[in-house]
Structures are given as structure tokens and as C-alpha cells.
Amino acid sequence: MRLLFLGDIVGKPGYQAVCSHLAEIRDHNQIDVVVANAENVDNGSGLTPDQYRGLLDSGVDVLTMGDHLTRCSAISPVLKESRQIIRPANLPTKAVGMGWTTFDTGAGKLAVISLLGRVYMRPVDCPFHAVDRILGEIGEQADWILVDFHAEATGDKQLIGRFLDGRVTAVLGTHTHVPTADTCILPKGTAFQCDVGMCGPHESILGRKIEQVLKHTLHAAPVRFHVANDDVRLCGAIIDAGSPMLPRTIERFEKRIDQR
Ligand SMILES: [Fe+2]
Ligand SMILES: [Fe+2]
């Protein structure tokens, strides 16, 4: 089973690049299943129902979200009904949507779990307790398990990686939009990367126009941050896994999109 996980898709440049190139990427890398983080698609924050459908049509199988989950309220009915989009599992229990799902890859079932970190982020329930509970719920239902840990601090991410080592196929980080150089198989066999990076414009500050973020920072000016346009790249990781669930390999994925 070959899984491609794509990090936070940012704005129109990221969305269009995924829609235009994913079929070819799937084919070229012999990918069986694609999971992508979609919390930043709609102008940098949130996801609309049309964008949800566009990403599934382009070849994404499961979408994860993050701290920008509620920026576009129109997505709520989709979160309620679809098994192909999940929200962080450690939100309050009444939050709309599911914290984990399974997807039939053809070769077996992949479970996907979304969790939020708590360091330098808004308060949420304990991700460690949440994932323990979910692994109990998943039981024998999945052949592979992917955890998207949407968190700020690398130490927080390393800790959940070690907590889940040997218990899940992969723990891959999102949210910081910058890929980390720590792609590895942990000692007990789980694939890990603190952050897989974003799918969006890299000539930017985390996907936003540099001058606007600078102006706001230097002058405390009330500036709106627009999504940047240049040097669009798709960043993620490719996991190759057999049976049982631990992976054979993990490699960083990065594709630069020629915008000329
Ligand atoms: Fe985020
Ligand atoms: Fe993000």
C-alpha cells in the first residue's frame, strides 16, 4: 500500500496545483490512497463544500482539518455527513464531524485520525487520551493507521510520535507549513515527520504575502494577510507499507509547480 499525505493546502494556488497535478502524481508514484490537510484552502482559512468536492474529484481520498476548521461554516453539513473528511478528535465532544474515519484502499483499510496539539495553541482536550480511546475504537477495523498531528511545537510532535511508536503506521505533522528534515522510521517501526510542509506558495510567510506580514509586524498596522502566489510547491510524505501495519519506508515528497 502506497500512501501520499499532503500537508496544508493553502489558498487558490495550493488548491489549483493539487487539482491540476494530483492525477499525474498518483500515477507516477503508484499511489493507492491520498490523504490531504485542507484547513487552509478557502483564501487561507477553512474549506467550502465546492472545494471539498473539487479535491475529492482530483483524487484526494480523505481530507483532514485543523485549527481553522470553523472558518467556513458552510462545511458543517459536509463534516456531519461525509466519511471522507474528519475534524480534530480532541475538540469538545459536541463539535460537528468525526475525529477519525476509515477508507478502503482496495488493498485494505486505512484509518485516519486527526489530532490537535496543545502547546502554543488554543486549549483542547488531551490528544494522548483521545488517541488512546480511538485506537481502542478502531480495534481490528484497519490494516493501517495514519495520524495527522496538527500542532505547533516540534517537541509536542516528537512526543506523540514516541507515544504512538509501534502502534500506528505513521504520525505525520501539519500546521507549521514548513517541512522538517526529520523524516524517519522510529525504533518500534512507526513512520514519522514533525511537519510535512504545505501545498502552496513558498515565496511567502507560511503562505501569506511577505510585505503584508512585515508591515503588520513592524508597524502594528491593521493589515489583512492575503495568500501569496509565487513558487508553488506540493509538500508531503509517501509511505510504503505492507502487512502487518508498520511501514517499509517513508520519504519526503516535494513537487515544484512550473507557473510560467
Ligand atoms: Fe493550522
Ligand atoms: Fe495550516
XYZ file of C-alpha atoms and ligand atoms in Angstrom:
262
model
C 0.000 0.000 0.000
C 1.437 3.336 -1.035
C 0.031 6.377 0.736
C 0.631 10.010 -0.194
C -0.049 12.511 2.579
C -0.134 16.168 1.529
C 0.330 18.978 4.062
C -1.904 22.044 4.491
C -3.304 23.098 1.099
C -3.117 26.904 1.116
C -5.443 29.157 -0.881
C -6.159 29.132 -4.589
C -2.537 28.437 -5.661
C -2.362 25.303 -3.495
C -5.869 24.170 -4.440
C -5.314 24.621 -8.173
C -1.931 22.874 -8.050
C -3.444 19.842 -6.290
C -6.390 19.736 -8.706
C -4.142 20.025 -11.781
C -1.320 17.681 -10.798
C -2.623 15.019 -8.417
C -3.708 12.507 -11.091
C -0.237 12.561 -12.633
C 1.448 12.384 -9.187
C -0.698 9.380 -8.201
C 0.178 7.640 -11.423
C 3.901 8.440 -11.385
C 4.377 7.326 -7.752
C 1.970 4.340 -7.907
C -0.104 5.779 -5.078
C -3.058 3.777 -3.731
C -4.509 6.364 -1.371
C -4.170 10.136 -0.850
C -4.853 11.981 2.398
C -4.529 15.784 2.484
C -4.907 18.511 5.081
C -7.456 21.035 3.809
C -7.742 23.552 6.656
C -6.299 26.482 4.634
C -7.938 26.078 1.224
C -10.511 28.896 1.291
C -8.420 32.074 0.989
C -6.037 30.596 3.547
C -8.587 29.635 6.228
C -11.258 26.952 6.061
C -12.800 24.872 3.283
C -16.012 25.317 1.259
C -18.249 22.426 0.099
C -17.275 23.141 -3.535
C -13.589 22.949 -2.682
C -14.236 19.729 -0.740
C -15.816 18.187 -3.853
C -13.063 19.579 -6.104
C -10.341 17.927 -4.020
C -12.123 14.567 -3.952
C -12.693 14.791 -7.724
C -8.982 15.493 -8.236
C -8.017 12.263 -6.432
C -7.831 13.027 -2.696
C -9.472 10.194 -0.729
C -9.584 11.599 2.817
C -9.341 15.218 3.998
C -8.158 16.257 7.446
C -8.671 19.683 9.009
C -7.108 21.660 11.877
C -7.459 24.810 13.969
C -9.099 26.638 11.018
C -11.914 24.079 10.933
C -14.740 26.518 11.614
C -13.670 29.475 9.410
C -16.211 28.460 6.753
C -19.472 27.361 8.403
C -20.885 26.009 5.110
C -18.642 22.958 5.554
C -20.558 21.827 8.673
C -23.174 19.674 6.843
C -20.349 18.029 4.874
C -18.453 17.293 8.106
C -21.636 15.786 9.508
C -22.410 13.502 6.563
C -19.178 12.581 4.791
C -16.816 9.788 5.806
C -14.092 11.368 3.650
C -13.422 14.410 5.830
C -12.539 14.494 9.525
C -12.001 17.156 12.161
C -9.575 17.038 15.106
C -10.679 14.296 17.504
C -9.750 16.199 20.673
C -12.239 19.036 20.151
C -15.264 19.205 22.507
C -17.467 16.133 22.013
C -20.343 18.226 20.595
C -18.193 19.558 17.719
C -19.665 18.612 14.341
C -17.939 15.838 12.371
C -15.858 12.758 13.135
C -12.365 12.602 14.635
C -11.379 9.531 12.659
C -12.518 7.533 9.660
C -11.574 4.520 7.566
C -11.071 4.350 3.815
C -10.952 1.193 1.691
C -7.794 1.493 -0.433
C -8.551 -1.636 -2.472
C -5.581 -3.367 -0.816
C -7.011 -2.969 2.700
C -8.469 -0.417 5.102
C -6.668 2.739 6.143
C -7.799 4.513 9.317
C -7.055 8.240 9.512
C -7.037 10.120 12.818
C -6.802 13.905 13.233
C -5.465 15.451 16.456
C -4.622 18.989 17.588
C -1.592 19.851 19.715
C -1.862 21.909 22.906
C 1.470 23.739 23.048
C 1.181 27.387 21.866
C -2.326 26.615 20.621
C -5.865 27.174 21.866
C -6.897 24.791 24.644
C -8.332 21.445 23.546
C -8.761 18.029 25.174
C -5.691 15.859 25.730
C -4.537 14.388 22.375
C -2.818 11.459 24.123
C -6.007 10.339 25.862
C -8.056 10.990 22.696
C -5.834 8.806 20.510
C -5.756 6.010 23.130
C -9.553 5.986 23.093
C -9.699 5.994 19.280
C -7.189 3.169 18.876
C -9.479 1.120 21.132
C -12.458 2.031 18.921
C -10.583 1.148 15.716
C -9.531 -2.241 17.104
C -9.183 -4.671 14.201
C -11.073 -2.473 11.730
C -7.964 -1.106 9.973
C -4.913 -2.555 8.244
C -3.020 0.744 8.525
C -3.423 3.815 10.710
C -2.300 7.346 9.842
C -2.301 10.115 12.456
C -2.259 13.761 11.296
C -0.939 15.641 14.337
C -1.787 19.292 13.710
C 0.468 21.097 16.143
C 2.853 23.982 16.607
C 5.753 22.705 18.719
C 8.247 20.137 17.425
C 8.721 18.742 20.956
C 4.963 18.145 21.210
C 5.053 16.370 17.850
C 8.045 14.197 18.762
C 6.319 13.216 21.999
C 3.164 11.952 20.309
C 5.348 10.164 17.746
C 7.096 8.273 20.549
C 3.779 7.697 22.369
C 2.347 6.027 19.245
C 5.544 4.307 18.039
C 4.776 0.700 17.098
C 1.021 1.258 17.476
C 0.230 3.098 14.224
C 1.634 3.157 10.685
C 2.569 6.828 10.617
C 2.474 10.021 12.671
C 2.803 12.996 10.328
C 2.695 16.625 11.407
C 0.894 19.565 9.836
C 0.116 23.209 10.781
C 3.530 24.914 10.682
C 3.619 24.838 6.846
C 7.418 24.309 6.850
C 8.745 20.786 6.163
C 11.118 19.396 8.762
C 14.219 17.317 7.944
C 13.483 14.530 10.426
C 11.665 12.023 8.200
C 12.327 8.627 9.778
C 11.124 5.253 10.961
C 11.031 5.370 14.773
C 12.628 2.490 16.783
C 9.409 0.477 17.141
C 8.535 0.892 13.457
C 6.226 3.916 13.036
C 6.946 6.395 10.231
C 7.352 9.947 11.496
C 7.900 13.546 10.382
C 7.324 16.589 12.587
C 5.812 18.550 9.710
C 5.379 17.562 6.078
C 5.098 21.197 4.916
C 2.366 22.890 2.895
C 0.919 22.749 -0.589
C 1.003 26.392 -1.561
C 3.139 29.432 -2.401
C 6.569 29.152 -0.778
C 7.610 32.736 -1.651
C 5.636 33.825 1.406
C 5.383 33.769 5.173
C 3.618 30.429 5.749
C 1.618 31.047 2.555
C 0.791 34.764 3.116
C 2.220 37.785 1.273
C 5.561 38.747 2.837
C 5.116 42.568 2.646
C 1.757 42.444 4.436
C 3.052 40.297 7.297
C 6.155 42.532 7.575
C 4.048 45.722 7.640
C 1.804 44.317 10.328
C 4.782 43.154 12.384
C 6.923 46.288 12.050
C 4.164 48.905 12.377
C 1.407 47.063 14.265
C -0.700 48.083 11.272
C -4.181 46.569 10.765
C -3.225 44.700 7.602
C -5.182 41.877 6.025
C -2.949 38.920 5.075
C -3.627 37.739 1.541
C -2.462 34.407 0.191
C 0.770 34.763 -1.836
C 1.194 33.421 -5.386
C 4.773 32.527 -6.201
C 6.903 29.375 -6.065
C 4.013 26.967 -5.581
C 5.094 23.582 -4.242
C 3.236 20.495 -3.143
C 4.816 19.067 0.019
C 4.049 15.847 1.830
C 5.303 12.352 2.514
C 4.957 8.971 0.812
C 4.594 5.880 2.995
C 5.065 2.391 1.649
C 3.520 -0.232 3.929
C 2.820 -3.944 3.722
C 1.247 -6.230 6.239
C 1.243 -6.038 9.252
C 0.649 -2.351 9.584
C 4.140 -0.941 10.130
C 5.694 0.854 7.153
C 8.594 -0.309 4.993
C 9.678 3.212 4.043
C 8.832 6.884 4.372
C 10.158 9.508 2.016
C 9.613 13.237 1.790
C 7.550 14.350 -1.173
C 8.020 17.719 -2.835
C 6.917 18.862 -6.274
C 7.638 22.329 -7.609
C 4.907 23.577 -9.895
C 6.109 25.379 -13.005
C 3.988 28.551 -13.128
C 5.337 30.018 -16.374
Fe -3.348 25.059 11.433
Fe -2.341 25.334 8.235
